[in-house]
Amino acid sequence: MKAINAIRMGGVDVLPLVEGGKGVSVSTGISSGHWAAAGGAGTVSIVNADSYDAEGRPVPQLYHGRTRRERHEELVEYAIRGGIAQARIAHEVSGGRGRVHANILWEMGAAERVISGVLEGAPGLIHGLTCGAGMPYRLSEIAATFGIHYYPIVSSARAFNALWKRSFHKTSDLLGGVVYEDPWRAGGHNGLSNTEDPRTPEDPMPRVLELRRLMRQFGLHDTPIIMAGGVWWLEEWQDWIDNPELGPIAFQFGTRPLLTRESPIPEAWKRRLRTLKKGDVFLNRFSPTGFYSSAVNNPFLRELQARSERQVAYSTEPVGEHTASYGVGARARQVFMTEADREHVRLWESQGFTEAMRTPDSTLIFVTRDQAREILADQVACMGCLSECRFSNWSQRGPDFTNGHKADPRSFCIQKTLQTIAHAHGDDAEAAMDDNLMFGGTNAWRFATDPFYADGFVPTVGQLVAQILTGR
């Protein structure tokens, strides 16, 4: 196994090991601080991070505003307070070693305000900004304002080319590294394009070589590329280490830190990770962001899939084969579908899926009465956690803060489900693992087969980093 040597990143020498950021109270100051203390780059998430009361207890993120706009302002305040709290913890835990980065989603609601608010409230405690989930053109400008390095997340050379030409070339001195996040293997939201098949993963090596060739055209010969997604043991990546074609390479670990003693996720979540089998994590299109996301195939995702399968097209007037009438809602407003679809609807109704809900695509989905109530309640309670949300039709840019479309009941409230699964404890924790979104990289099944975790062993972050450095 080749030696894993320090590289220059963000103006200092650090181990080429980066903790992947996981939002909504998963990548905390404790976990990221310990990763930095081990000599790498820890990543604290400032996506709806926890803040604490005087006794050190997490402050529940409850919303009291009467309008979406009012609740959105509450969300921004929670996010800034939480980000500052986690940055302070990470700084204290790291003891000045390694690097502490902050991860933000560009398509998070009020992302720029949250980034700026956290950096103003935690001066000098964050060494770099990592940002993906969208095209963060203004990331470099914000980094320059606060004099810190920035690390854009891209899934192709084409994406980085667009970012560079539009804005990054103006602040190349602060570009600490470029994160290549494999769109087939990384956990969470991924950047698959419309031309890429989610069922056919591509070899990351040619894609990263293309990125490096582009970066060299821009004079970025020594700027590290951080490989994210699918990295488990480094002996599997020996061809990447000290490879002159690739140049400086670091490796990002997002899924692995979930199963450490410092990881804040519920014990039920950690136990569930040990039961996964190959194929249990897959890409889906149910996220209200519109992005693909990689998550555990649990009953929550299976219900979303079934919900979309109980779907028929309709027209407001009898047209062509759409001649079978159907009454929607309490007022039984008439729409028209095909006779074959009307038979499907009769079957679903006999199974208890009696409530028809309209989608933005002129289709109806069929759910139970309780499901319909929950969907509508979640849509009404929207607090604008995304810049654009197809589930609730929120938009922070649109007129009246809507995207101009009907709310889409085929999706879900991502803020609600991620908060629930991250904070589930006690008797409710096991059920929460079934009833909420559980993000994970596609290699998460390896927890169950890797001898490192034999006999229920849960490493500290320091032990995990030390073992990663052996390569195997």
PDB file of N, CA and C in Angstrom, residues 155-218:
ATOM      1  N   SER A 155     -19.990  17.493 -10.363  1.00  0.00           N
ATOM      2  CA  SER A 155     -20.039  16.095 -10.796  1.00  0.00           C
ATOM      3  C   SER A 155     -19.539  15.927 -12.217  1.00  0.00           C
ATOM      4  N   SER A 156     -18.986  17.004 -12.785  1.00  0.00           N
ATOM      5  CA  SER A 156     -18.446  16.918 -14.141  1.00  0.00           C
ATOM      6  C   SER A 156     -17.517  18.094 -14.388  1.00  0.00           C
ATOM      7  N   ALA A 157     -16.627  17.932 -15.367  1.00  0.00           N
ATOM      8  CA  ALA A 157     -15.758  19.028 -15.771  1.00  0.00           C
ATOM      9  C   ALA A 157     -16.586  20.166 -16.355  1.00  0.00           C
ATOM     10  N   ARG A 158     -17.656  19.827 -17.038  1.00  0.00           N
ATOM     11  CA  ARG A 158     -18.496  20.867 -17.651  1.00  0.00           C
ATOM     12  C   ARG A 158     -19.060  21.810 -16.604  1.00  0.00           C
ATOM     13  N   ALA A 159     -19.479  21.266 -15.465  1.00  0.00           N
ATOM     14  CA  ALA A 159     -20.024  22.119 -14.402  1.00  0.00           C
ATOM     15  C   ALA A 159     -18.954  23.058 -13.866  1.00  0.00           C
ATOM     16  N   PHE A 160     -17.736  22.533 -13.651  1.00  0.00           N
ATOM     17  CA  PHE A 160     -16.683  23.409 -13.139  1.00  0.00           C
ATOM     18  C   PHE A 160     -16.310  24.474 -14.162  1.00  0.00           C
ATOM     19  N   ASN A 161     -16.316  24.121 -15.426  1.00  0.00           N
ATOM     20  CA  ASN A 161     -16.010  25.093 -16.475  1.00  0.00           C
ATOM     21  C   ASN A 161     -16.963  26.280 -16.420  1.00  0.00           C
ATOM     22  N   ALA A 162     -18.250  25.996 -16.233  1.00  0.00           N
ATOM     23  CA  ALA A 162     -19.242  27.070 -16.161  1.00  0.00           C
ATOM     24  C   ALA A 162     -19.004  27.949 -14.938  1.00  0.00           C
ATOM     25  N   LEU A 163     -18.711  27.322 -13.793  1.00  0.00           N
ATOM     26  CA  LEU A 163     -18.458  28.087 -12.578  1.00  0.00           C
ATOM     27  C   LEU A 163     -17.211  28.957 -12.725  1.00  0.00           C
ATOM     28  N   TRP A 164     -16.164  28.383 -13.293  1.00  0.00           N
ATOM     29  CA  TRP A 164     -14.907  29.113 -13.446  1.00  0.00           C
ATOM     30  C   TRP A 164     -15.080  30.344 -14.337  1.00  0.00           C
ATOM     31  N   LYS A 165     -15.686  30.138 -15.485  1.00  0.00           N
ATOM     32  CA  LYS A 165     -15.794  31.224 -16.450  1.00  0.00           C
ATOM     33  C   LYS A 165     -16.726  32.330 -15.969  1.00  0.00           C
ATOM     34  N   ARG A 166     -17.724  31.948 -15.188  1.00  0.00           N
ATOM     35  CA  ARG A 166     -18.663  32.972 -14.739  1.00  0.00           C
ATOM     36  C   ARG A 166     -18.130  33.766 -13.549  1.00  0.00           C
ATOM     37  N   SER A 167     -17.438  33.087 -12.616  1.00  0.00           N
ATOM     38  CA  SER A 167     -17.035  33.839 -11.427  1.00  0.00           C
ATOM     39  C   SER A 167     -15.750  33.376 -10.767  1.00  0.00           C
ATOM     40  N   PHE A 168     -15.438  32.081 -10.773  1.00  0.00           N
ATOM     41  CA  PHE A 168     -14.338  31.598  -9.946  1.00  0.00           C
ATOM     42  C   PHE A 168     -12.975  32.112 -10.412  1.00  0.00           C
ATOM     43  N   HIS A 169     -12.829  32.439 -11.686  1.00  0.00           N
ATOM     44  CA  HIS A 169     -11.542  32.911 -12.184  1.00  0.00           C
ATOM     45  C   HIS A 169     -11.113  34.218 -11.505  1.00  0.00           C
ATOM     46  N   LYS A 170     -12.074  34.935 -10.933  1.00  0.00           N
ATOM     47  CA  LYS A 170     -11.754  36.205 -10.285  1.00  0.00           C
ATOM     48  C   LYS A 170     -11.086  36.011  -8.928  1.00  0.00           C
ATOM     49  N   THR A 171     -11.266  34.834  -8.318  1.00  0.00           N
ATOM     50  CA  THR A 171     -10.727  34.583  -6.974  1.00  0.00           C
ATOM     51  C   THR A 171     -10.037  33.225  -6.931  1.00  0.00           C
ATOM     52  N   SER A 172      -9.195  32.971  -7.933  1.00  0.00           N
ATOM     53  CA  SER A 172      -8.547  31.661  -8.025  1.00  0.00           C
ATOM     54  C   SER A 172      -7.608  31.403  -6.857  1.00  0.00           C
ATOM     55  N   ASP A 173      -7.099  32.455  -6.221  1.00  0.00           N
ATOM     56  CA  ASP A 173      -6.158  32.275  -5.118  1.00  0.00           C
ATOM     57  C   ASP A 173      -6.826  31.655  -3.893  1.00  0.00           C
ATOM     58  N   LEU A 174      -8.150  31.756  -3.804  1.00  0.00           N
ATOM     59  CA  LEU A 174      -8.868  31.205  -2.649  1.00  0.00           C
ATOM     60  C   LEU A 174      -9.543  29.865  -2.957  1.00  0.00           C
ATOM     61  N   LEU A 175      -9.353  29.361  -4.158  1.00  0.00           N
ATOM     62  CA  LEU A 175      -9.921  28.056  -4.505  1.00  0.00           C
ATOM     63  C   LEU A 175      -9.077  26.975  -3.831  1.00  0.00           C
ATOM     64  N   GLY A 176      -9.560  26.444  -2.711  1.00  0.00           N
ATOM     65  CA  GLY A 176      -8.781  25.485  -1.944  1.00  0.00           C
ATOM     66  C   GLY A 176      -8.755  24.102  -2.545  1.00  0.00           C
ATOM     67  N   GLY A 177      -9.777  23.756  -3.304  1.00  0.00           N
ATOM     68  CA  GLY A 177      -9.871  22.444  -3.912  1.00  0.00           C
ATOM     69  C   GLY A 177     -11.199  22.331  -4.639  1.00  0.00           C
ATOM     70  N   VAL A 178     -11.316  21.320  -5.477  1.00  0.00           N
ATOM     71  CA  VAL A 178     -12.566  21.051  -6.193  1.00  0.00           C
ATOM     72  C   VAL A 178     -13.029  19.659  -5.801  1.00  0.00           C
ATOM     73  N   VAL A 179     -14.227  19.554  -5.277  1.00  0.00           N
ATOM     74  CA  VAL A 179     -14.785  18.269  -4.869  1.00  0.00           C
ATOM     75  C   VAL A 179     -15.487  17.645  -6.074  1.00  0.00           C
ATOM     76  N   TYR A 180     -14.965  16.504  -6.536  1.00  0.00           N
ATOM     77  CA  TYR A 180     -15.691  15.744  -7.539  1.00  0.00           C
ATOM     78  C   TYR A 180     -16.573  14.742  -6.795  1.00  0.00           C
ATOM     79  N   GLU A 181     -17.876  14.967  -6.832  1.00  0.00           N
ATOM     80  CA  GLU A 181     -18.821  14.093  -6.141  1.00  0.00           C
ATOM     81  C   GLU A 181     -19.457  13.165  -7.163  1.00  0.00           C
ATOM     82  N   ASP A 182     -19.120  11.889  -7.051  1.00  0.00           N
ATOM     83  CA  ASP A 182     -19.617  10.921  -8.021  1.00  0.00           C
ATOM     84  C   ASP A 182     -21.146  10.856  -7.960  1.00  0.00           C
ATOM     85  N   PRO A 183     -21.831  11.147  -9.071  1.00  0.00           N
ATOM     86  CA  PRO A 183     -23.293  11.237  -9.018  1.00  0.00           C
ATOM     87  C   PRO A 183     -24.001   9.900  -8.892  1.00  0.00           C
ATOM     88  N   TRP A 184     -23.269   8.789  -9.022  1.00  0.00           N
ATOM     89  CA  TRP A 184     -23.872   7.471  -8.877  1.00  0.00           C
ATOM     90  C   TRP A 184     -23.595   6.848  -7.512  1.00  0.00           C
ATOM     91  N   ARG A 185     -22.550   7.285  -6.832  1.00  0.00           N
ATOM     92  CA  ARG A 185     -22.093   6.571  -5.641  1.00  0.00           C
ATOM     93  C   ARG A 185     -22.209   7.358  -4.341  1.00  0.00           C
ATOM     94  N   ALA A 186     -22.230   8.668  -4.412  1.00  0.00           N
ATOM     95  CA  ALA A 186     -22.254   9.487  -3.197  1.00  0.00           C
ATOM     96  C   ALA A 186     -23.634   9.454  -2.550  1.00  0.00           C
ATOM     97  N   GLY A 187     -23.655   9.641  -1.245  1.00  0.00           N
ATOM     98  CA  GLY A 187     -24.931   9.706  -0.533  1.00  0.00           C
ATOM     99  C   GLY A 187     -25.559  11.079  -0.648  1.00  0.00           C
ATOM    100  N   GLY A 188     -26.846  11.162  -0.346  1.00  0.00           N
ATOM    101  CA  GLY A 188     -27.537  12.447  -0.392  1.00  0.00           C
ATOM    102  C   GLY A 188     -27.891  12.855  -1.804  1.00  0.00           C
ATOM    103  N   HIS A 189     -28.022  14.173  -2.027  1.00  0.00           N
ATOM    104  CA  HIS A 189     -28.405  14.684  -3.338  1.00  0.00           C
ATOM    105  C   HIS A 189     -27.219  14.659  -4.291  1.00  0.00           C
ATOM    106  N   ASN A 190     -27.483  14.198  -5.506  1.00  0.00           N
ATOM    107  CA  ASN A 190     -26.422  14.025  -6.493  1.00  0.00           C
ATOM    108  C   ASN A 190     -26.726  14.779  -7.775  1.00  0.00           C
ATOM    109  N   GLY A 191     -25.641  15.066  -8.517  1.00  0.00           N
ATOM    110  CA  GLY A 191     -25.759  15.928  -9.687  1.00  0.00           C
ATOM    111  C   GLY A 191     -25.814  15.196 -11.006  1.00  0.00           C
ATOM    112  N   LEU A 192     -26.674  14.213 -11.137  1.00  0.00           N
ATOM    113  CA  LEU A 192     -26.856  13.542 -12.427  1.00  0.00           C
ATOM    114  C   LEU A 192     -27.488  14.500 -13.437  1.00  0.00           C
ATOM    115  N   SER A 193     -26.944  14.518 -14.639  1.00  0.00           N
ATOM    116  CA  SER A 193     -27.538  15.344 -15.683  1.00  0.00           C
ATOM    117  C   SER A 193     -28.623  14.557 -16.409  1.00  0.00           C
ATOM    118  N   ASN A 194     -29.362  15.254 -17.256  1.00  0.00           N
ATOM    119  CA  ASN A 194     -30.446  14.597 -17.994  1.00  0.00           C
ATOM    120  C   ASN A 194     -29.930  13.580 -18.999  1.00  0.00           C
ATOM    121  N   THR A 195     -28.649  13.672 -19.354  1.00  0.00           N
ATOM    122  CA  THR A 195     -28.094  12.755 -20.351  1.00  0.00           C
ATOM    123  C   THR A 195     -27.458  11.527 -19.715  1.00  0.00           C
ATOM    124  N   GLU A 196     -27.404  11.468 -18.385  1.00  0.00           N
ATOM    125  CA  GLU A 196     -26.747  10.361 -17.683  1.00  0.00           C
ATOM    126  C   GLU A 196     -27.781   9.396 -17.122  1.00  0.00           C
ATOM    127  N   ASP A 197     -27.497   8.114 -17.269  1.00  0.00           N
ATOM    128  CA  ASP A 197     -28.422   7.070 -16.851  1.00  0.00           C
ATOM    129  C   ASP A 197     -28.165   6.717 -15.384  1.00  0.00           C
ATOM    130  N   PRO A 198     -29.138   6.916 -14.495  1.00  0.00           N
ATOM    131  CA  PRO A 198     -28.919   6.609 -13.075  1.00  0.00           C
ATOM    132  C   PRO A 198     -28.670   5.132 -12.819  1.00  0.00           C
ATOM    133  N   ARG A 199     -29.028   4.287 -13.770  1.00  0.00           N
ATOM    134  CA  ARG A 199     -28.855   2.836 -13.595  1.00  0.00           C
ATOM    135  C   ARG A 199     -27.506   2.334 -14.111  1.00  0.00           C
ATOM    136  N   THR A 200     -26.722   3.230 -14.725  1.00  0.00           N
ATOM    137  CA  THR A 200     -25.454   2.812 -15.330  1.00  0.00           C
ATOM    138  C   THR A 200     -24.322   3.685 -14.823  1.00  0.00           C
ATOM    139  N   PRO A 201     -23.716   3.321 -13.705  1.00  0.00           N
ATOM    140  CA  PRO A 201     -22.608   4.126 -13.163  1.00  0.00           C
ATOM    141  C   PRO A 201     -21.419   4.154 -14.119  1.00  0.00           C
ATOM    142  N   GLU A 202     -20.796   5.308 -14.211  1.00  0.00           N
ATOM    143  CA  GLU A 202     -19.595   5.449 -15.016  1.00  0.00           C
ATOM    144  C   GLU A 202     -18.356   5.389 -14.129  1.00  0.00           C
ATOM    145  N   ASP A 203     -17.251   4.934 -14.709  1.00  0.00           N
ATOM    146  CA  ASP A 203     -15.965   4.899 -14.016  1.00  0.00           C
ATOM    147  C   ASP A 203     -15.561   6.339 -13.676  1.00  0.00           C
ATOM    148  N   PRO A 204     -15.268   6.644 -12.414  1.00  0.00           N
ATOM    149  CA  PRO A 204     -14.923   8.025 -12.067  1.00  0.00           C
ATOM    150  C   PRO A 204     -13.575   8.478 -12.613  1.00  0.00           C
ATOM    151  N   MET A 205     -12.639   7.557 -12.867  1.00  0.00           N
ATOM    152  CA  MET A 205     -11.297   7.957 -13.295  1.00  0.00           C
ATOM    153  C   MET A 205     -11.304   8.835 -14.549  1.00  0.00           C
ATOM    154  N   PRO A 206     -11.945   8.437 -15.661  1.00  0.00           N
ATOM    155  CA  PRO A 206     -11.942   9.312 -16.840  1.00  0.00           C
ATOM    156  C   PRO A 206     -12.601  10.659 -16.582  1.00  0.00           C
ATOM    157  N   ARG A 207     -13.614  10.678 -15.768  1.00  0.00           N
ATOM    158  CA  ARG A 207     -14.307  11.936 -15.488  1.00  0.00           C
ATOM    159  C   ARG A 207     -13.409  12.874 -14.675  1.00  0.00           C
ATOM    160  N   VAL A 208     -12.676  12.313 -13.721  1.00  0.00           N
ATOM    161  CA  VAL A 208     -11.783  13.155 -12.911  1.00  0.00           C
ATOM    162  C   VAL A 208     -10.567  13.582 -13.727  1.00  0.00           C
ATOM    163  N   LEU A 209     -10.070  12.720 -14.603  1.00  0.00           N
ATOM    164  CA  LEU A 209      -8.982  13.115 -15.500  1.00  0.00           C
ATOM    165  C   LEU A 209      -9.418  14.282 -16.392  1.00  0.00           C
ATOM    166  N   GLU A 210     -10.646  14.236 -16.870  1.00  0.00           N
ATOM    167  CA  GLU A 210     -11.164  15.334 -17.682  1.00  0.00           C
ATOM    168  C   GLU A 210     -11.210  16.619 -16.868  1.00  0.00           C
ATOM    169  N   LEU A 211     -11.626  16.501 -15.603  1.00  0.00           N
ATOM    170  CA  LEU A 211     -11.658  17.670 -14.731  1.00  0.00           C
ATOM    171  C   LEU A 211     -10.249  18.230 -14.530  1.00  0.00           C
ATOM    172  N   ARG A 212      -9.271  17.341 -14.280  1.00  0.00           N
ATOM    173  CA  ARG A 212      -7.902  17.815 -14.077  1.00  0.00           C
ATOM    174  C   ARG A 212      -7.355  18.492 -15.324  1.00  0.00           C
ATOM    175  N   ARG A 213      -7.606  17.921 -16.492  1.00  0.00           N
ATOM    176  CA  ARG A 213      -7.111  18.549 -17.726  1.00  0.00           C
ATOM    177  C   ARG A 213      -7.681  19.949 -17.879  1.00  0.00           C
ATOM    178  N   LEU A 214      -8.959  20.112 -17.553  1.00  0.00           N
ATOM    179  CA  LEU A 214      -9.573  21.435 -17.625  1.00  0.00           C
ATOM    180  C   LEU A 214      -8.935  22.386 -16.615  1.00  0.00           C
ATOM    181  N   MET A 215      -8.740  21.902 -15.391  1.00  0.00           N
ATOM    182  CA  MET A 215      -8.147  22.754 -14.360  1.00  0.00           C
ATOM    183  C   MET A 215      -6.742  23.202 -14.748  1.00  0.00           C
ATOM    184  N   ARG A 216      -5.979  22.333 -15.409  1.00  0.00           N
ATOM    185  CA  ARG A 216      -4.632  22.724 -15.842  1.00  0.00           C
ATOM    186  C   ARG A 216      -4.689  23.829 -16.897  1.00  0.00           C
ATOM    187  N   GLN A 217      -5.722  23.820 -17.723  1.00  0.00           N
ATOM    188  CA  GLN A 217      -5.883  24.911 -18.689  1.00  0.00           C
ATOM    189  C   GLN A 217      -6.045  26.245 -17.983  1.00  0.00           C
ATOM    190  N   PHE A 218      -6.589  26.203 -16.773  1.00  0.00           N
ATOM    191  CA  PHE A 218      -6.804  27.416 -16.004  1.00  0.00           C
ATOM    192  C   PHE A 218      -5.647  27.717 -15.045  1.00  0.00           C
TER     193      PHE A 218
END
